[in-house]
Tab-separated table of C-alpha atoms in Angstrom:
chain	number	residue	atom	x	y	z
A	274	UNK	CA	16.971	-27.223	7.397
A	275	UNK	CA	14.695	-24.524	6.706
A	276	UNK	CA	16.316	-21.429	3.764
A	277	UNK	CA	16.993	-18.679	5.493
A	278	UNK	CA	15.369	-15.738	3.590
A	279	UNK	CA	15.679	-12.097	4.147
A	280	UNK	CA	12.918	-9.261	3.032
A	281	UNK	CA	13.827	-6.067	1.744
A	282	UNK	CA	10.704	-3.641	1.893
A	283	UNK	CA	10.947	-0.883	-1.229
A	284	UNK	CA	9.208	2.174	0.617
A	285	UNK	CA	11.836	5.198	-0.950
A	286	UNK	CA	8.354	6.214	-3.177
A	287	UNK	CA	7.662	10.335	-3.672
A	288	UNK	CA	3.731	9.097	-4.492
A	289	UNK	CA	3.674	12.532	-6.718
A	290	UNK	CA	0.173	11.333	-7.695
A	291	UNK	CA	-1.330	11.141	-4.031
A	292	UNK	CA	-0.433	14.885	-3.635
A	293	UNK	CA	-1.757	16.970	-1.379
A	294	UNK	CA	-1.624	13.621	0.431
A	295	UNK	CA	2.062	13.098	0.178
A	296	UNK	CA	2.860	16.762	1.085
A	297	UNK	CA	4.261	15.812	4.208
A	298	UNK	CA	5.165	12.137	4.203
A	299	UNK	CA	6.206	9.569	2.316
A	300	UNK	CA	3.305	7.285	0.086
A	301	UNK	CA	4.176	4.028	2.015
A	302	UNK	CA	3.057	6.133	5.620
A	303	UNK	CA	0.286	7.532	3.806
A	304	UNK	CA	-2.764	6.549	6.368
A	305	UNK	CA	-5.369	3.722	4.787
A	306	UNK	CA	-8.492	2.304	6.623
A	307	UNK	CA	-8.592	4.434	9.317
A	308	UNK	CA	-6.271	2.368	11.974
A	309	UNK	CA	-3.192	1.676	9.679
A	310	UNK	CA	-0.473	2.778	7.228
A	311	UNK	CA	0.059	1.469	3.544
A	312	UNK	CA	3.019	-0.022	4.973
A	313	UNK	CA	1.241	-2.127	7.071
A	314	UNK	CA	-0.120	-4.681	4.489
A	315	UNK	CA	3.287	-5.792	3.706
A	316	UNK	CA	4.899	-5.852	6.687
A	317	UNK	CA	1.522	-7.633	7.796
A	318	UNK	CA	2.147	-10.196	5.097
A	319	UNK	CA	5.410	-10.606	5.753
A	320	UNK	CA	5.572	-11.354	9.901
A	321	UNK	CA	1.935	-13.430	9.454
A	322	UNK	CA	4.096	-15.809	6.933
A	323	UNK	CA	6.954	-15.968	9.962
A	324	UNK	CA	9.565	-13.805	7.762
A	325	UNK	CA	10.983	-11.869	10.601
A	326	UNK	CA	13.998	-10.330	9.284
A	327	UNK	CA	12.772	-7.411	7.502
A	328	UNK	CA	14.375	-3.961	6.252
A	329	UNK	CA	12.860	-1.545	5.037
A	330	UNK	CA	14.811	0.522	2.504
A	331	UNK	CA	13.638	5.007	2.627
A	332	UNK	CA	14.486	7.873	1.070
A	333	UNK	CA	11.906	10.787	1.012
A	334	UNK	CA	9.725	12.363	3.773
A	335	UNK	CA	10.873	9.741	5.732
A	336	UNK	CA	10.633	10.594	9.160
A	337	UNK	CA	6.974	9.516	9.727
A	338	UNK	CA	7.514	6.398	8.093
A	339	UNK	CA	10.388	5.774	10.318
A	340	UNK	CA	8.868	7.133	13.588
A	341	UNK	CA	5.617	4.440	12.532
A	342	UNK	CA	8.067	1.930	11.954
A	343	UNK	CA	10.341	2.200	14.760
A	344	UNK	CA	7.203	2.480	17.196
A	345	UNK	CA	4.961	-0.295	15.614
A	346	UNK	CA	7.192	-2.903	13.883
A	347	UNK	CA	9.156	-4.171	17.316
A	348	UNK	CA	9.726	-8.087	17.239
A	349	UNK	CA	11.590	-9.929	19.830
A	350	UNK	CA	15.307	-9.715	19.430
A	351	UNK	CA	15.987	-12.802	20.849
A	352	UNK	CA	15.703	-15.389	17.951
A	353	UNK	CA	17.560	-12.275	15.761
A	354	UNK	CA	14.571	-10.898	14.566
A	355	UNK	CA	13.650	-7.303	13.288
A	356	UNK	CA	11.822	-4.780	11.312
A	357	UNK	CA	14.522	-1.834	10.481
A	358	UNK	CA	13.988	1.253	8.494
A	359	UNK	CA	17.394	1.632	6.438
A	360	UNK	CA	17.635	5.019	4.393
A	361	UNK	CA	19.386	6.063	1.999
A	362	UNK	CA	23.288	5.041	3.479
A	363	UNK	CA	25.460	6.804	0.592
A	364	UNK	CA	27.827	3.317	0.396
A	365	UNK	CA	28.264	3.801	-3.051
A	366	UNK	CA	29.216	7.888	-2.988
A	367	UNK	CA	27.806	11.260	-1.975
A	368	UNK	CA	24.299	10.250	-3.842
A	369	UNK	CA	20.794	8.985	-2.664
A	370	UNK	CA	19.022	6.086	-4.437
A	371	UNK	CA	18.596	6.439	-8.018
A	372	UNK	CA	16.392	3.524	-8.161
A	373	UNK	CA	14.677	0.707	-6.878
A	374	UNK	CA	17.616	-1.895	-8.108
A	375	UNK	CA	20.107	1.239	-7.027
A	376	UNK	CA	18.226	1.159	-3.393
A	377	UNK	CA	19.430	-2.757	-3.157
A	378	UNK	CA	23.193	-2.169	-4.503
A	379	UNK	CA	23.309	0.533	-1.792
A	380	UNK	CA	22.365	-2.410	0.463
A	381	UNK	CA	24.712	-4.798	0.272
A	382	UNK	CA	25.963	-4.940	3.358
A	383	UNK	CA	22.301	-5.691	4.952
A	384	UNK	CA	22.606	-9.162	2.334
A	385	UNK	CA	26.425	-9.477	3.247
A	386	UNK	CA	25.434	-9.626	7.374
A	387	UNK	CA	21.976	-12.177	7.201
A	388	UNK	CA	23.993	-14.169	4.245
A	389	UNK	CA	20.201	-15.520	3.115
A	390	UNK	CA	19.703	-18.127	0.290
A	391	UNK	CA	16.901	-16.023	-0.715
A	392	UNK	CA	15.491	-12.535	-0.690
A	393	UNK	CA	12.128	-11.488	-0.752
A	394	UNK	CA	12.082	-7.897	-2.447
A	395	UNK	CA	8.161	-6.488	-2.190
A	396	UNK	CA	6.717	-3.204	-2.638
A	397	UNK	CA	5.224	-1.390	0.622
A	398	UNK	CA	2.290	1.067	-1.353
A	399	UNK	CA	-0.341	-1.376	-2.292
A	400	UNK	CA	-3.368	-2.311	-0.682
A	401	UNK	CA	-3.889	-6.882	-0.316
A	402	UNK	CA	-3.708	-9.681	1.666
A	403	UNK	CA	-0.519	-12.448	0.618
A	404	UNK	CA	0.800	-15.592	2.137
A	405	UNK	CA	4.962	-14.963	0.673
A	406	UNK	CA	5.610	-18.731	2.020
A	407	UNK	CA	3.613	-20.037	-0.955
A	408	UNK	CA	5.251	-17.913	-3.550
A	409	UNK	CA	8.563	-19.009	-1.951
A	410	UNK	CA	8.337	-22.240	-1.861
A	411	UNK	CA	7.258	-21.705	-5.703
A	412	UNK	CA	10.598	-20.191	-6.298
A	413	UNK	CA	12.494	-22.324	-4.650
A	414	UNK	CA	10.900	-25.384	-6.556
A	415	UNK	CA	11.238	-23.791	-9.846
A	416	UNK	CA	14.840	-23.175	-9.839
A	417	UNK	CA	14.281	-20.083	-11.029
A	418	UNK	CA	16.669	-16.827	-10.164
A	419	UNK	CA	13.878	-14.777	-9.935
A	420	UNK	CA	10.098	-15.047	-9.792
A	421	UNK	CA	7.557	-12.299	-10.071
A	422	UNK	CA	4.327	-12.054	-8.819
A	423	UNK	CA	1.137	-11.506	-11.033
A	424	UNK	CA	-2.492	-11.010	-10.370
A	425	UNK	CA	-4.222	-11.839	-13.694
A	426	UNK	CA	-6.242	-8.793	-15.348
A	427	UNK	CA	-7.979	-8.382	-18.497
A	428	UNK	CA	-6.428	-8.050	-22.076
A	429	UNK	CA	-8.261	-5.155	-22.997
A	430	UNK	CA	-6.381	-3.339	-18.782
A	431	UNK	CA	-3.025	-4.265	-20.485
A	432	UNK	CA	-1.814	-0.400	-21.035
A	433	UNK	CA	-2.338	-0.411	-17.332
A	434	UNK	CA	0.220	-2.490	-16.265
A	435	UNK	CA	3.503	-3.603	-16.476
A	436	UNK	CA	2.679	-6.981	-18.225
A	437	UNK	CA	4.023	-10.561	-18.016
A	438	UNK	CA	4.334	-12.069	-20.688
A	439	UNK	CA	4.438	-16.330	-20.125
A	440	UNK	CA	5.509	-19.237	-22.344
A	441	UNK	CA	3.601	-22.241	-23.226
A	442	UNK	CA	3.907	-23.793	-20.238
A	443	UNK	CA	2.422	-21.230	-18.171
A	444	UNK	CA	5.387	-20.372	-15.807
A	445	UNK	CA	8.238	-19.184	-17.580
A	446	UNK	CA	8.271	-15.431	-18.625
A	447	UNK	CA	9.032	-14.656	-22.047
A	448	UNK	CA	8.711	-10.532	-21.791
A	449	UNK	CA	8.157	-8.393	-19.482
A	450	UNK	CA	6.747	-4.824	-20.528
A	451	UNK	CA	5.335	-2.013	-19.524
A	452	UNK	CA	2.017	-0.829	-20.797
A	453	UNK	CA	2.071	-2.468	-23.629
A	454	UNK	CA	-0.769	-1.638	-26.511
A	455	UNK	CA	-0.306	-5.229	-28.207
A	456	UNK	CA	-0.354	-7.605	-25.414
A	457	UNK	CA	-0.447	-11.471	-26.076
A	458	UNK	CA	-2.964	-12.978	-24.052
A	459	UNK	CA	-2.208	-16.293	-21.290
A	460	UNK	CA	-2.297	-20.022	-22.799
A	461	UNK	CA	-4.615	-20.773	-20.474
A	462	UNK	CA	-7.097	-17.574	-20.499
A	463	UNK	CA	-6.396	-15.913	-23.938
A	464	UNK	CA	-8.914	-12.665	-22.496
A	465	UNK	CA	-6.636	-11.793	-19.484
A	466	UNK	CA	-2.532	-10.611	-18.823
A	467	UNK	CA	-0.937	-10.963	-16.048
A	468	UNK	CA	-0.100	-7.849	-14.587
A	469	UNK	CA	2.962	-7.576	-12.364
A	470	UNK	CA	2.380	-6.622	-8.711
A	471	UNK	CA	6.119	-5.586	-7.600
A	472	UNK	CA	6.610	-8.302	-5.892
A	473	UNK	CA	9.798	-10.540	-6.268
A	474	UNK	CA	11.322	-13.379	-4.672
A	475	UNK	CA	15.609	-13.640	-5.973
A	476	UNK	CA	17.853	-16.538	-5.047
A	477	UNK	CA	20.585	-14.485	-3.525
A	478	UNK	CA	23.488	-14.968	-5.588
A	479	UNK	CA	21.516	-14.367	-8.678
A	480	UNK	CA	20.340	-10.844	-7.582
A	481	UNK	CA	23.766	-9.563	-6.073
A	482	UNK	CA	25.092	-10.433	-9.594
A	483	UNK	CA	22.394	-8.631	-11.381
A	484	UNK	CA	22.207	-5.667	-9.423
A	485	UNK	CA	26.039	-5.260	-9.730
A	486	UNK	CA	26.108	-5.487	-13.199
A	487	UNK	CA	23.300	-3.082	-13.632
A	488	UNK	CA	25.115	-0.980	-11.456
A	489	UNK	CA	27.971	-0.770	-14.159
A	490	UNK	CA	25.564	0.589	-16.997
A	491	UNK	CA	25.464	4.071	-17.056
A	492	UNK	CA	22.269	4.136	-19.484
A	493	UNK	CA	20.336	2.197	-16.485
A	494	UNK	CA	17.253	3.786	-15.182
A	495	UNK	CA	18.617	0.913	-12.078
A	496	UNK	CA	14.873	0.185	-11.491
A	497	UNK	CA	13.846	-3.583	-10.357
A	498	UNK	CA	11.095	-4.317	-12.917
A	499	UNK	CA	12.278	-1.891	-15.938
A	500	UNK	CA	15.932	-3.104	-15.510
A	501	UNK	CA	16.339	-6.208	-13.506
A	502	UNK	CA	13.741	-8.317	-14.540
A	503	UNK	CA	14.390	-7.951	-17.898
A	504	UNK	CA	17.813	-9.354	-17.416
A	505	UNK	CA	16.905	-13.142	-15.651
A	506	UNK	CA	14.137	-12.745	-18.481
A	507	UNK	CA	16.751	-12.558	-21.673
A	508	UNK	CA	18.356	-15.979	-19.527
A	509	UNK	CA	15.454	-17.462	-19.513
A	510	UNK	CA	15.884	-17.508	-15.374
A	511	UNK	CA	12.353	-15.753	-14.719
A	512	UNK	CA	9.329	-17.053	-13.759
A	513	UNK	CA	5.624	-15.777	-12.667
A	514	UNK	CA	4.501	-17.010	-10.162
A	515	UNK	CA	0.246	-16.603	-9.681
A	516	UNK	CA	-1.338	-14.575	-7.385
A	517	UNK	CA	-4.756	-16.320	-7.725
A	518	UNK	CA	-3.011	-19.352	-6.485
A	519	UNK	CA	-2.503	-17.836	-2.804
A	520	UNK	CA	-4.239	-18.762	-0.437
A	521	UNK	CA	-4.669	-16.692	2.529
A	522	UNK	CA	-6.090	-17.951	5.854
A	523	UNK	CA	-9.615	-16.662	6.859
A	524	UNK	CA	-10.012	-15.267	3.127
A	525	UNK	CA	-13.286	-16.061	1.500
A	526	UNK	CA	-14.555	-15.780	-2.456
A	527	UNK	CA	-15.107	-12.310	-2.013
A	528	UNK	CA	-11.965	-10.727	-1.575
A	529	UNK	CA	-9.449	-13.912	-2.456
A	530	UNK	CA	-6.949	-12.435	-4.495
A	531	UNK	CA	-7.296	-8.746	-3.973
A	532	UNK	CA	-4.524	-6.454	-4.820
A	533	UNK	CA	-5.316	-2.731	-4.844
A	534	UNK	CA	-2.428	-0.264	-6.517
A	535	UNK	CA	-3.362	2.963	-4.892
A	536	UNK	CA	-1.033	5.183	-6.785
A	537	UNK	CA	-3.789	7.780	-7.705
A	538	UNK	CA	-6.156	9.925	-5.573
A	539	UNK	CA	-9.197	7.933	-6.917
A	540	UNK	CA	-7.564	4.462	-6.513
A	541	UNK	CA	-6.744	5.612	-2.979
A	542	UNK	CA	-10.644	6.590	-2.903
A	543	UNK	CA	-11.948	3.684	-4.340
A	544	UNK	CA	-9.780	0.894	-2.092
A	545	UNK	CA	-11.256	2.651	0.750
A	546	UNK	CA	-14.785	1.954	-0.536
A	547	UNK	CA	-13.745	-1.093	-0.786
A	548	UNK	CA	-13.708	-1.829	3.324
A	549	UNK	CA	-16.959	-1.044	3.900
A	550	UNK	CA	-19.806	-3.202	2.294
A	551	UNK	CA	-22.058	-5.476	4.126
A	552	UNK	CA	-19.386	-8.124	2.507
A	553	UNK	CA	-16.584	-6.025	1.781
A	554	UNK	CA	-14.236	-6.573	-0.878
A	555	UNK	CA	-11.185	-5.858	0.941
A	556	UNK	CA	-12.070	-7.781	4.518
A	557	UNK	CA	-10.152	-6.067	7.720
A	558	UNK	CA	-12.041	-7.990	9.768
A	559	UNK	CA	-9.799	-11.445	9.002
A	560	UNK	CA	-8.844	-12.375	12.164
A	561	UNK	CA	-6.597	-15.504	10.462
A	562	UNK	CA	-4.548	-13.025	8.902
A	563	UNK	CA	-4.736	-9.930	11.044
A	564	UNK	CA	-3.473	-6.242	9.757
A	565	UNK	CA	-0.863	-4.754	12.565
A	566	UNK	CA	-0.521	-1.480	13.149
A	567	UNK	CA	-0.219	1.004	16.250
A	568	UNK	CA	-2.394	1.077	18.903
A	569	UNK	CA	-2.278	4.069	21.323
A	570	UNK	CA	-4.658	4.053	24.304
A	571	UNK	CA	-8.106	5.750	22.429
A	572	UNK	CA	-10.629	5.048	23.963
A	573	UNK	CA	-13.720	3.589	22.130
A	574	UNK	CA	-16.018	5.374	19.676
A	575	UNK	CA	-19.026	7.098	20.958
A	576	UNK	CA	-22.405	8.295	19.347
A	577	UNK	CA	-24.054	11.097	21.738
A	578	UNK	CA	-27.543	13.115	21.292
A	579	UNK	CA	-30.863	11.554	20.445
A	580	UNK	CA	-33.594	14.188	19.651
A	581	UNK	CA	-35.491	14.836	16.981
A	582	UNK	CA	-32.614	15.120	13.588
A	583	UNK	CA	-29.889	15.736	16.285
A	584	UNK	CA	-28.814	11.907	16.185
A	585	UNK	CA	-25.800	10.579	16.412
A	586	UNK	CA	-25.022	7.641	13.981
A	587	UNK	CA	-23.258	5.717	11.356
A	588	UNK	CA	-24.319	3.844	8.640
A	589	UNK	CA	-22.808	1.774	6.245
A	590	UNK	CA	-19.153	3.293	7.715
A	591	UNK	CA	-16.147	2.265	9.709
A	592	UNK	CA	-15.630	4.464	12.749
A	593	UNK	CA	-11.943	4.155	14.639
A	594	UNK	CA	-11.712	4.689	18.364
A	595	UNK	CA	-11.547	7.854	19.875
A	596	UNK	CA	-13.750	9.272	17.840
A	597	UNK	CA	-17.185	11.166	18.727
A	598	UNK	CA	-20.226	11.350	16.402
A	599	UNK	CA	-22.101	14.381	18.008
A	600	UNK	CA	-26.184	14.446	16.727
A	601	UNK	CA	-24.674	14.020	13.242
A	602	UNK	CA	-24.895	11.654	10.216
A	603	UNK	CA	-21.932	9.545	8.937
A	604	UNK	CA	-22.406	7.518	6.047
A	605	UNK	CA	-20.062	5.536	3.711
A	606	UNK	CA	-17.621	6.622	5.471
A	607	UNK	CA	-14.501	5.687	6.762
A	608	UNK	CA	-13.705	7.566	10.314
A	609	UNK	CA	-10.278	7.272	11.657
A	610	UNK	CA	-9.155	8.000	15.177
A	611	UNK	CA	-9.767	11.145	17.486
A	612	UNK	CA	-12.466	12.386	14.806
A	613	UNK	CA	-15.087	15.298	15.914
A	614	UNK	CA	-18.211	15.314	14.348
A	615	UNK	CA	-20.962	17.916	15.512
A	616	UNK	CA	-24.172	18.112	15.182
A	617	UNK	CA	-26.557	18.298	12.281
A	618	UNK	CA	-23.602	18.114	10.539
A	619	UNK	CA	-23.915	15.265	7.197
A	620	UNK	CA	-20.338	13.144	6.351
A	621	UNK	CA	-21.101	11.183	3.136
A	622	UNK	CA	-19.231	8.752	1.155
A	623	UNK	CA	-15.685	10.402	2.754
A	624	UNK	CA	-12.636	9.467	4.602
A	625	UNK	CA	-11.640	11.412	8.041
A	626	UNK	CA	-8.478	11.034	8.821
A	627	UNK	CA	-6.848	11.380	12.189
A	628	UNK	CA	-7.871	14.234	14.524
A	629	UNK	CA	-10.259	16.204	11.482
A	630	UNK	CA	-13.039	17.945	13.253
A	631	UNK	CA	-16.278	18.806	11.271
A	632	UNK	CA	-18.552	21.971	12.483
A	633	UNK	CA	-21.967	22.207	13.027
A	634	UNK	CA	-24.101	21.984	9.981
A	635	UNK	CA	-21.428	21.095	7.696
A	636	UNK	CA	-21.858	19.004	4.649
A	637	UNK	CA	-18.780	17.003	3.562
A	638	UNK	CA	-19.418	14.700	0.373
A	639	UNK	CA	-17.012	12.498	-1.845
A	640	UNK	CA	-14.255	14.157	0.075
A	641	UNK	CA	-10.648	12.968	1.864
A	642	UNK	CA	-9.362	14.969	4.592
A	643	UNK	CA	-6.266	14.632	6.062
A	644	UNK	CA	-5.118	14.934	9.569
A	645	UNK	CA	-6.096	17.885	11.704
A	646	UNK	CA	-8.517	19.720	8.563
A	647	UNK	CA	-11.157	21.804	10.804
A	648	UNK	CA	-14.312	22.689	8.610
A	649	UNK	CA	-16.344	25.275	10.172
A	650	UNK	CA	-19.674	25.713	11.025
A	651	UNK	CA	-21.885	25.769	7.933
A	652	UNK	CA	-18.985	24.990	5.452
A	653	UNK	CA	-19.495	22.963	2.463
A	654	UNK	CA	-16.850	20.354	0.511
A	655	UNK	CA	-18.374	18.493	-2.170
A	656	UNK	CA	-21.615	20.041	-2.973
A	657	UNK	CA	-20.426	22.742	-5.565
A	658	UNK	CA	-17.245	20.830	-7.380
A	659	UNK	CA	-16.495	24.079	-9.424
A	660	UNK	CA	-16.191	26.219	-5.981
A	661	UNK	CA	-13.915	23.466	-4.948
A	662	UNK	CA	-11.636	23.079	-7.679
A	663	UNK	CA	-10.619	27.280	-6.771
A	664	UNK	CA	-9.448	25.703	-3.138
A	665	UNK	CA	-8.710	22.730	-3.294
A	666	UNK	CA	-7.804	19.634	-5.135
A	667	UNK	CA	-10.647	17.764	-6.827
A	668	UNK	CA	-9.972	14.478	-8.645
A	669	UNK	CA	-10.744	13.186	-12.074
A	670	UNK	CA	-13.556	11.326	-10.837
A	671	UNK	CA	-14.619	14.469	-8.764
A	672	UNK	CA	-12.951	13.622	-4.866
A	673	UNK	CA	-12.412	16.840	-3.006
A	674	UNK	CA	-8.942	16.228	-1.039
A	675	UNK	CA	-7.784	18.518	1.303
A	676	UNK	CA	-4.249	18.343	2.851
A	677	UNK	CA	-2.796	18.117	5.959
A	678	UNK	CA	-3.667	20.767	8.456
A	679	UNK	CA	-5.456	22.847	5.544
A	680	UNK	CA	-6.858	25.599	6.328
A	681	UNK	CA	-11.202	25.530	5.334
A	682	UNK	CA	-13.023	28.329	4.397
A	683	UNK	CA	-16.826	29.384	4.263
């Protein structure tokens, strides 16, 4: 008989870093890739390995998470199946999650109703393509209580990370730390670390006892990887469990084994980059392992005016339905849905996001908008960094981003 297994989705994240982005919402509904949510990789991952039973645990700026969730994420109901947005119950007492390992002792009763042999605890902010089955069927050979997924980096990344830390034999973790400056390299590859990717897989009686008795220590921070792990680790009850073993259907050399943290603006930036090579590094075009997500009626893209510079066309970009590329240039770009822009107007190396109209003669470069941003005729983001940096917010590595609804001036 197959274990039943239950997966708990951690999407209570503030994503500080992503401001202006996360203004408004929540980092997990922040929009990614035009069509979809960050939310949607996991939950992807998740139903495309058949794990059907999935809640996912909120706390802040929820309500477009939920409203995404509660439109998108519908699965038949009548083998028991579900995707559920749970916030924030107050079980416990009058006070909201004080941590990831808080968020799952304020859960209880969702573990007390499936009664699973296992649960699957993942992250719902990062940006790759996973087969769970694989990792737990690991677990579940390994006798392990818990086992933690890592993507190897190198050494020299390690103050990056929260770093695994593996005996001799490869599999059982010895430490587990967080940006360490003294990091022991892996038997096997002495240049690289394993860095954890959030990602856990708990025989069920071994978390519930965990999280309860980390519940009980008032010095806790109650978070999964800071305070949990560490636990199973002292018992010698943890293993890793490697990412570069995974094998995803439809995935080629390329972008096998791509995991994207997009905590920062120019991570965010970057990952989107990544869609949109000849062979991109991230592939959404994996029809094996497709990425769900909404899909209102838009109708397709279209590319109007031919005459002398008043073209319209994209190069080198991804363009979402609905949109309308008026005798204008897009390039590098990534274009999501019910996007207007008008001629002679230049969109280089940005990301539109849903319903951003662009003016005549505008030049955007290096630049994110979010929903609804108008830029006016003539207007300029991207060209003079200085001017921007007065307006808006500008990046280390020099990305204008411009908040929901912001208002654009000459």
């Amino acid at each position: 008989m197959a274990a039943k297994v239950l997966a708990i989705v951690l999407a209570g994240g503030e994503g500080k870093r992503l401001m202006p982005l996360t203004t408004d919402r929540a980092k997990p509904a922040v929009p990614f890739g035009g069509m979809y949510r960050m939310v949607d990789f996991v939950l992807s991952n998740l139903a495309n390995a058949g794990f059907l039973k999935i809640v996912v645990l909120t706390q802040y700026k929820s309500h477009s998470l939920d409203r995404h969730i509660t439109k998108t994420w519908r699965m038949s109901t009548l083998l028991g199946n579900y995707v559920t947005p749970v916030p924030a119950q107050q079980r416990r007492g009058p006070w909201w999650f004080a941590g990831s390992a808080d968020a799952i002792y304020q859960s209880f009763n969702l573990i007390n109703d499936e009664q699973p042999d296992y649960v699957i605890v993942f992250g719902a902010d990062h940006i790759y393509r996973m087969d769970p089955r694989q990792m737990v069927d690991d677990h579940i050979a390994s006798g392990a209580g818990v086992t933690v997924a890592g993507i190897r980096q190198p050494l020299s990344m390690a103050d990056q990370f929260g770093v695994i830390e593996v005996g001799e034999d490869g599999k059982r973790i010895r430490a587990f730390r967080e940006k360490p400056t003294d990091a022991v390299g892996l038997p096997d590859a002495p240049d690289e670390i394993y860095a954890s990717m959030g990602n856990y897989v708990f025989t069920t009686r071994a978390l519930c006892e965990a999280v309860e008795r980390d519940a009980e220590d008032k010095t806790s921070k109650h978070d999964m990887g800071g305070s949990i792990i560490p636990m199973f680790v002292e018992r010698g009850e943890a293993n890793v469990y490697d990412f570069r073993d995974n094998e995803v259907p439809g995935s080629d050399d390329r972008d096998r084994g791509y995991w994207r943290d997009v905590g920062t603006l120019d991570s965010f930036y970057d990952a989107h980059m990544d869609l949109i090579n000849v062979h991109p590094v991230f592939n959404l075009y994996n029809f094996d392992w497709p990425i769900y997500t909404e899909q209102p009626p838009w109708p397709p893209a279209k590319f109007v005016h031919q005459w002398g510079e008043r073209v319209g066309r994209a190069v080198g970009s991804m363009v979402s339905p609905g949109s309308v590329v008026s005798g204008s240039l897009v390039e590098n770009s990534i274009i999501s849905p019910k996007v207007r822009v008008h001629s002679w107007a230049h969109v280089e190396g940005s990301v539109l996001m849903e319903g951003v109209e662009i003016g005549r003669h505008a030049v955007i470069r290096r630049a994110i908008l979010d929903k609804n941003v108008f830029v006016p005729e003539g207007a300029e983001i991207g060209v003079d960094l200085e001017k921007d940096r007065q307006r808006y917010t500008v990046s280390d590595n020099g990305i204008v981003v411009i908040g929901k609804g912001q208002k654009v001036e000459l």
